[in-house]
């Protein structure tokens, strides 16, 4: 399955902070508020990254993943 980590590179096309870490999240947001050029660069790179992904590709990948799980489940139950 796809997740944010599959397409966001911290500092290149987005920013990431660990889950349940409001201090780190606040620090990242503060940096964006104070650095207009970084905001613009991340915005451009993020948009470019997003444009390379399609919903069809995502759904096809998810379907293949679910089919693999189903096949593995069937194989295990027949043993």
CSV table of N, CA, C and O in Angstrom, one decimal:
chain,number,residue,atom,x,y,z
A,1,UNK,N,0.8,-1.2,0.0
A,1,UNK,CA,0.0,0.0,0.0
A,1,UNK,C,0.9,1.2,0.0
A,1,UNK,O,2.0,1.2,0.4
A,2,UNK,N,0.3,2.3,-0.5
A,2,UNK,CA,1.0,3.6,-0.5
A,2,UNK,C,0.8,4.4,0.8
A,2,UNK,O,-0.3,4.4,1.4
A,3,UNK,N,1.8,5.1,1.1
A,3,UNK,CA,1.7,6.1,2.2
A,3,UNK,C,2.5,7.3,1.9
A,3,UNK,O,3.2,7.4,0.9
A,4,UNK,N,2.4,8.3,2.8
A,4,UNK,CA,3.1,9.5,2.6
A,4,UNK,C,4.6,9.3,2.4
A,4,UNK,O,5.2,9.9,1.5
A,5,UNK,N,5.2,8.4,3.1
A,5,UNK,CA,6.6,8.2,3.0
A,5,UNK,C,7.0,7.6,1.7
A,5,UNK,O,8.2,7.7,1.3
A,6,UNK,N,6.1,7.1,0.9
A,6,UNK,CA,6.4,6.6,-0.5
A,6,UNK,C,6.6,7.8,-1.5
A,6,UNK,O,7.2,7.5,-2.5
A,7,UNK,N,6.2,9.0,-1.2
A,7,UNK,CA,6.4,10.0,-2.2
A,7,UNK,C,6.8,11.4,-1.6
A,7,UNK,O,7.2,12.2,-2.3
A,8,UNK,N,6.9,11.5,-0.3
A,8,UNK,CA,7.4,12.7,0.3
A,8,UNK,C,8.8,12.5,0.8
A,8,UNK,O,9.1,11.6,1.6
A,9,UNK,N,9.7,13.4,0.3
A,9,UNK,CA,11.1,13.4,0.8
A,9,UNK,C,11.3,14.6,1.6
A,9,UNK,O,11.2,15.7,1.1
A,10,UNK,N,11.5,14.4,2.9
A,10,UNK,CA,11.6,15.5,3.9
A,10,UNK,C,12.6,16.5,3.4
A,10,UNK,O,13.7,16.2,3.1
A,11,UNK,N,12.1,17.8,3.3
A,11,UNK,CA,13.0,18.9,3.0
A,11,UNK,C,13.1,19.1,1.5
A,11,UNK,O,13.7,20.1,1.0
A,12,UNK,N,12.6,18.1,0.7
A,12,UNK,CA,12.7,18.3,-0.8
A,12,UNK,C,11.4,18.6,-1.4
A,12,UNK,O,11.3,19.5,-2.2
A,13,UNK,N,10.4,17.8,-1.1
A,13,UNK,CA,9.1,18.1,-1.7
A,13,UNK,C,8.0,18.1,-0.6
A,13,UNK,O,6.8,18.1,-0.9
A,14,UNK,N,8.4,18.2,0.6
A,14,UNK,CA,7.5,18.3,1.8
A,14,UNK,C,8.2,18.2,3.1
A,14,UNK,O,9.5,18.1,3.1
A,15,UNK,N,7.5,18.3,4.1
A,15,UNK,CA,8.1,18.2,5.5
A,15,UNK,C,7.4,17.0,6.2
A,15,UNK,O,6.2,16.9,6.1
A,16,UNK,N,8.1,16.3,7.0
A,16,UNK,CA,7.5,15.2,7.8
A,16,UNK,C,7.9,15.4,9.3
A,16,UNK,O,9.0,15.9,9.6
A,17,UNK,N,7.0,15.1,10.1
A,17,UNK,CA,7.3,15.1,11.6
A,17,UNK,C,6.7,13.8,12.1
A,17,UNK,O,5.7,13.2,11.6
A,18,UNK,N,7.4,13.2,13.1
A,18,UNK,CA,6.9,11.9,13.7
A,18,UNK,C,5.4,12.1,14.2
A,18,UNK,O,5.1,13.2,14.7
A,19,UNK,N,4.7,11.0,14.2
A,19,UNK,CA,3.4,11.0,14.7
A,19,UNK,C,3.4,11.4,16.2
A,19,UNK,O,4.4,11.0,16.9
A,20,UNK,N,2.4,12.0,16.6
A,20,UNK,CA,2.3,12.4,18.0
A,20,UNK,C,3.4,13.2,18.5
A,20,UNK,O,3.9,13.0,19.7
A,21,UNK,N,4.0,14.1,17.7
A,21,UNK,CA,5.1,14.9,18.1
A,21,UNK,C,4.7,16.4,17.7
A,21,UNK,O,5.2,17.0,16.8
A,22,UNK,N,3.8,17.0,18.5
A,22,UNK,CA,3.4,18.3,18.2
A,22,UNK,C,4.5,19.4,18.2
A,22,UNK,O,4.5,20.3,17.5
A,23,UNK,N,5.5,19.1,19.0
A,23,UNK,CA,6.6,20.1,19.1
A,23,UNK,C,7.4,20.1,17.8
A,23,UNK,O,7.8,21.1,17.2
A,24,UNK,N,7.7,18.9,17.2
A,24,UNK,CA,8.4,18.8,15.9
A,24,UNK,C,7.5,19.4,14.8
A,24,UNK,O,8.0,20.1,13.9
A,25,UNK,N,6.2,19.1,14.8
A,25,UNK,CA,5.3,19.6,13.8
A,25,UNK,C,5.3,21.2,13.9
A,25,UNK,O,5.4,21.8,12.9
A,26,UNK,N,5.2,21.7,15.1
A,26,UNK,CA,5.2,23.2,15.3
A,26,UNK,C,6.5,23.8,14.8
A,26,UNK,O,6.5,24.8,14.2
A,27,UNK,N,7.6,23.1,15.0
A,27,UNK,CA,8.9,23.6,14.6
A,27,UNK,C,8.9,23.7,13.0
A,27,UNK,O,9.4,24.7,12.5
A,28,UNK,N,8.4,22.6,12.4
A,28,UNK,CA,8.4,22.6,10.9
A,28,UNK,C,7.5,23.7,10.4
A,28,UNK,O,7.8,24.4,9.4
A,29,UNK,N,6.3,23.9,11.0
A,29,UNK,CA,5.4,24.9,10.6
A,29,UNK,C,6.0,26.3,10.8
A,29,UNK,O,5.8,27.2,10.0
A,30,UNK,N,6.6,26.5,11.9
A,30,UNK,CA,7.3,27.8,12.2
A,30,UNK,C,8.3,28.1,11.2
A,30,UNK,O,8.4,29.2,10.7
A,31,UNK,N,9.1,27.1,10.8
A,31,UNK,CA,10.1,27.3,9.8
A,31,UNK,C,9.5,27.7,8.5
A,31,UNK,O,10.0,28.7,7.8
A,32,UNK,N,8.4,27.1,8.1
A,32,UNK,CA,7.7,27.5,6.8
A,32,UNK,C,7.2,28.9,6.9
A,32,UNK,O,7.2,29.7,5.9
A,33,UNK,N,6.6,29.3,8.1
A,33,UNK,CA,6.1,30.7,8.2
A,33,UNK,C,7.2,31.7,8.1
A,33,UNK,O,7.0,32.8,7.6
A,34,UNK,N,8.4,31.4,8.6
A,34,UNK,CA,9.5,32.3,8.6
A,34,UNK,C,10.4,32.3,7.3
A,34,UNK,O,11.2,33.2,7.1
A,35,UNK,N,10.2,31.3,6.5
A,35,UNK,CA,11.1,31.2,5.3
A,35,UNK,C,10.3,31.1,4.0
A,35,UNK,O,9.9,30.0,3.5
A,36,UNK,N,10.0,32.2,3.4
A,36,UNK,CA,9.1,32.3,2.2
A,36,UNK,C,9.7,31.5,1.1
A,36,UNK,O,9.0,30.8,0.4
A,37,UNK,N,11.0,31.6,0.9
A,37,UNK,CA,11.6,30.9,-0.3
A,37,UNK,C,11.5,29.4,-0.1
A,37,UNK,O,11.2,28.6,-1.0
A,38,UNK,N,11.7,28.9,1.1
A,38,UNK,CA,11.5,27.4,1.4
A,38,UNK,C,10.1,27.0,1.1
A,38,UNK,O,9.8,26.0,0.6
A,39,UNK,N,9.1,27.8,1.5
A,39,UNK,CA,7.7,27.6,1.3
A,39,UNK,C,7.5,27.4,-0.2
A,39,UNK,O,6.8,26.5,-0.6
A,40,UNK,N,8.0,28.3,-1.0
A,40,UNK,CA,7.8,28.3,-2.4
A,40,UNK,C,8.4,27.1,-3.1
A,40,UNK,O,7.8,26.4,-3.9
A,41,UNK,N,9.6,26.7,-2.6
A,41,UNK,CA,10.4,25.6,-3.2
A,41,UNK,C,9.6,24.3,-2.9
A,41,UNK,O,9.4,23.5,-3.7
A,42,UNK,N,9.2,24.1,-1.6
A,42,UNK,CA,8.5,22.9,-1.2
A,42,UNK,C,7.2,22.8,-1.9
A,42,UNK,O,6.7,21.7,-2.3
A,43,UNK,N,6.5,23.9,-2.1
A,43,UNK,CA,5.2,24.0,-2.8
A,43,UNK,C,5.4,23.5,-4.2
A,43,UNK,O,4.6,22.7,-4.7
A,44,UNK,N,6.4,24.1,-4.9
A,44,UNK,CA,6.6,23.7,-6.3
A,44,UNK,C,7.0,22.2,-6.4
A,44,UNK,O,6.4,21.5,-7.2
A,45,UNK,N,7.9,21.8,-5.6
A,45,UNK,CA,8.3,20.4,-5.7
A,45,UNK,C,7.2,19.4,-5.3
A,45,UNK,O,7.1,18.4,-5.9
A,46,UNK,N,6.4,19.8,-4.3
A,46,UNK,CA,5.3,19.0,-3.9
A,46,UNK,C,4.3,18.8,-5.0
A,46,UNK,O,3.8,17.7,-5.2
A,47,UNK,N,4.0,19.9,-5.6
A,47,UNK,CA,3.0,19.9,-6.7
A,47,UNK,C,3.6,19.0,-7.9
A,47,UNK,O,2.8,18.2,-8.5
A,48,UNK,N,4.8,19.2,-8.2
A,48,UNK,CA,5.4,18.4,-9.3
A,48,UNK,C,5.4,16.9,-8.9
A,48,UNK,O,5.1,16.0,-9.8
A,49,UNK,N,5.6,16.6,-7.7
A,49,UNK,CA,5.6,15.2,-7.3
A,49,UNK,C,4.2,14.6,-7.4
A,49,UNK,O,3.9,13.5,-7.9
A,50,UNK,N,3.2,15.4,-6.9
A,50,UNK,CA,1.8,15.0,-6.9
A,50,UNK,C,1.3,14.7,-8.4
A,50,UNK,O,0.5,13.8,-8.6
A,51,UNK,N,1.8,15.5,-9.3
A,51,UNK,CA,1.4,15.4,-10.7
A,51,UNK,C,1.9,14.1,-11.3
A,51,UNK,O,1.4,13.7,-12.3
A,52,UNK,N,2.9,13.5,-10.7
A,52,UNK,CA,3.4,12.3,-11.3
A,52,UNK,C,2.6,11.0,-10.9
A,52,UNK,O,2.9,9.9,-11.4
A,53,UNK,N,1.7,11.2,-9.9
A,53,UNK,CA,0.9,10.1,-9.5
A,53,UNK,C,-0.5,10.2,-10.0
A,53,UNK,O,-1.1,11.2,-10.1
A,54,UNK,N,-1.1,9.0,-10.4
A,54,UNK,CA,-2.4,9.0,-10.8
A,54,UNK,C,-3.3,8.1,-10.0
A,54,UNK,O,-2.8,7.1,-9.4
A,55,UNK,N,-4.5,8.4,-9.9
A,55,UNK,CA,-5.4,7.6,-9.0
A,55,UNK,C,-5.5,6.2,-9.6
A,55,UNK,O,-5.6,5.2,-8.9
A,56,UNK,N,-5.5,6.1,-11.0
A,56,UNK,CA,-5.6,4.8,-11.6
A,56,UNK,C,-4.4,3.9,-11.2
A,56,UNK,O,-4.5,2.7,-10.8
A,57,UNK,N,-3.2,4.5,-11.2
A,57,UNK,CA,-2.0,3.8,-10.9
A,57,UNK,C,-2.1,3.4,-9.4
A,57,UNK,O,-1.7,2.2,-9.0
A,58,UNK,N,-2.5,4.3,-8.6
A,58,UNK,CA,-2.7,4.0,-7.1
A,58,UNK,C,-3.6,2.8,-6.9
A,58,UNK,O,-3.3,1.9,-6.2
A,59,UNK,N,-4.8,2.9,-7.5
A,59,UNK,CA,-5.8,1.8,-7.3
A,59,UNK,C,-5.3,0.5,-7.9
A,59,UNK,O,-5.6,-0.6,-7.3
A,60,UNK,N,-4.6,0.5,-9.0
A,60,UNK,CA,-4.1,-0.7,-9.6
A,60,UNK,C,-3.1,-1.4,-8.6
A,60,UNK,O,-3.1,-2.6,-8.4
A,61,UNK,N,-2.2,-0.5,-8.0
A,61,UNK,CA,-1.3,-1.0,-7.1
A,61,UNK,C,-1.9,-1.6,-5.8
A,61,UNK,O,-1.6,-2.7,-5.4
A,62,UNK,N,-3.0,-0.9,-5.3
A,62,UNK,CA,-3.7,-1.4,-4.2
A,62,UNK,C,-4.4,-2.8,-4.5
A,62,UNK,O,-4.4,-3.7,-3.7
A,63,UNK,N,-5.0,-2.8,-5.7
A,63,UNK,CA,-5.7,-4.1,-6.1
A,63,UNK,C,-4.7,-5.2,-6.2
A,63,UNK,O,-4.9,-6.3,-5.7
A,64,UNK,N,-3.5,-5.0,-6.8
A,64,UNK,CA,-2.5,-6.1,-6.8
A,64,UNK,C,-2.1,-6.5,-5.4
A,64,UNK,O,-1.9,-7.7,-5.1
A,65,UNK,N,-1.9,-5.6,-4.5
A,65,UNK,CA,-1.6,-5.9,-3.1
A,65,UNK,C,-2.6,-6.7,-2.5
A,65,UNK,O,-2.3,-7.7,-1.8
A,66,UNK,N,-3.9,-6.3,-2.6
A,66,UNK,CA,-5.0,-7.1,-2.0
A,66,UNK,C,-5.1,-8.5,-2.7
A,66,UNK,O,-5.4,-9.5,-2.0
A,67,UNK,N,-4.8,-8.6,-4.0
A,67,UNK,CA,-4.8,-9.9,-4.6
A,67,UNK,C,-3.7,-10.8,-4.1
A,67,UNK,O,-3.9,-12.0,-3.9
A,68,UNK,N,-2.5,-10.2,-3.8
A,68,UNK,CA,-1.4,-11.0,-3.2
A,68,UNK,C,-1.8,-11.5,-1.8
A,68,UNK,O,-1.5,-12.7,-1.5
A,69,UNK,N,-2.4,-10.7,-1.0
A,69,UNK,CA,-2.9,-11.1,0.3
A,69,UNK,C,-3.9,-12.2,0.2
A,69,UNK,O,-3.8,-13.2,0.9
A,70,UNK,N,-4.8,-12.1,-0.7
A,70,UNK,CA,-5.8,-13.1,-0.9
A,70,UNK,C,-5.2,-14.4,-1.4
A,70,UNK,O,-5.6,-15.5,-0.8
A,71,UNK,N,-4.3,-14.4,-2.3
A,71,UNK,CA,-3.6,-15.6,-2.8
A,71,UNK,C,-2.8,-16.2,-1.6
A,71,UNK,O,-2.9,-17.5,-1.5
A,72,UNK,N,-2.1,-15.5,-0.8
A,72,UNK,CA,-1.4,-16.0,0.3
A,72,UNK,C,-2.3,-16.7,1.3
A,72,UNK,O,-2.0,-17.7,1.8
A,73,UNK,N,-3.5,-16.0,1.5
A,73,UNK,CA,-4.5,-16.6,2.5
A,73,UNK,C,-5.0,-17.9,2.0
A,73,UNK,O,-5.2,-18.8,2.7
A,74,UNK,N,-5.3,-18.0,0.7
A,74,UNK,CA,-5.8,-19.2,0.1
A,74,UNK,C,-4.8,-20.3,0.2
A,74,UNK,O,-5.1,-21.4,0.5
A,75,UNK,N,-3.5,-20.0,-0.1
A,75,UNK,CA,-2.4,-21.0,0.0
A,75,UNK,C,-2.3,-21.5,1.4
A,75,UNK,O,-2.1,-22.7,1.6
A,76,UNK,N,-2.3,-20.6,2.4
A,76,UNK,CA,-2.2,-21.0,3.8
A,76,UNK,C,-3.3,-21.9,4.2
A,76,UNK,O,-3.1,-22.9,5.0
A,77,UNK,N,-4.5,-21.6,3.8
A,77,UNK,CA,-5.7,-22.3,4.2
A,77,UNK,C,-5.8,-23.7,3.6
A,77,UNK,O,-6.4,-24.6,4.1
A,78,UNK,N,-5.1,-23.9,2.4
A,78,UNK,CA,-5.1,-25.2,1.8
A,78,UNK,C,-4.0,-26.1,2.3
A,78,UNK,O,-3.9,-27.3,2.0
A,79,UNK,N,-3.1,-25.6,3.1
A,79,UNK,CA,-2.0,-26.4,3.7
A,79,UNK,C,-2.5,-27.1,5.0
A,79,UNK,O,-3.2,-26.9,5.8
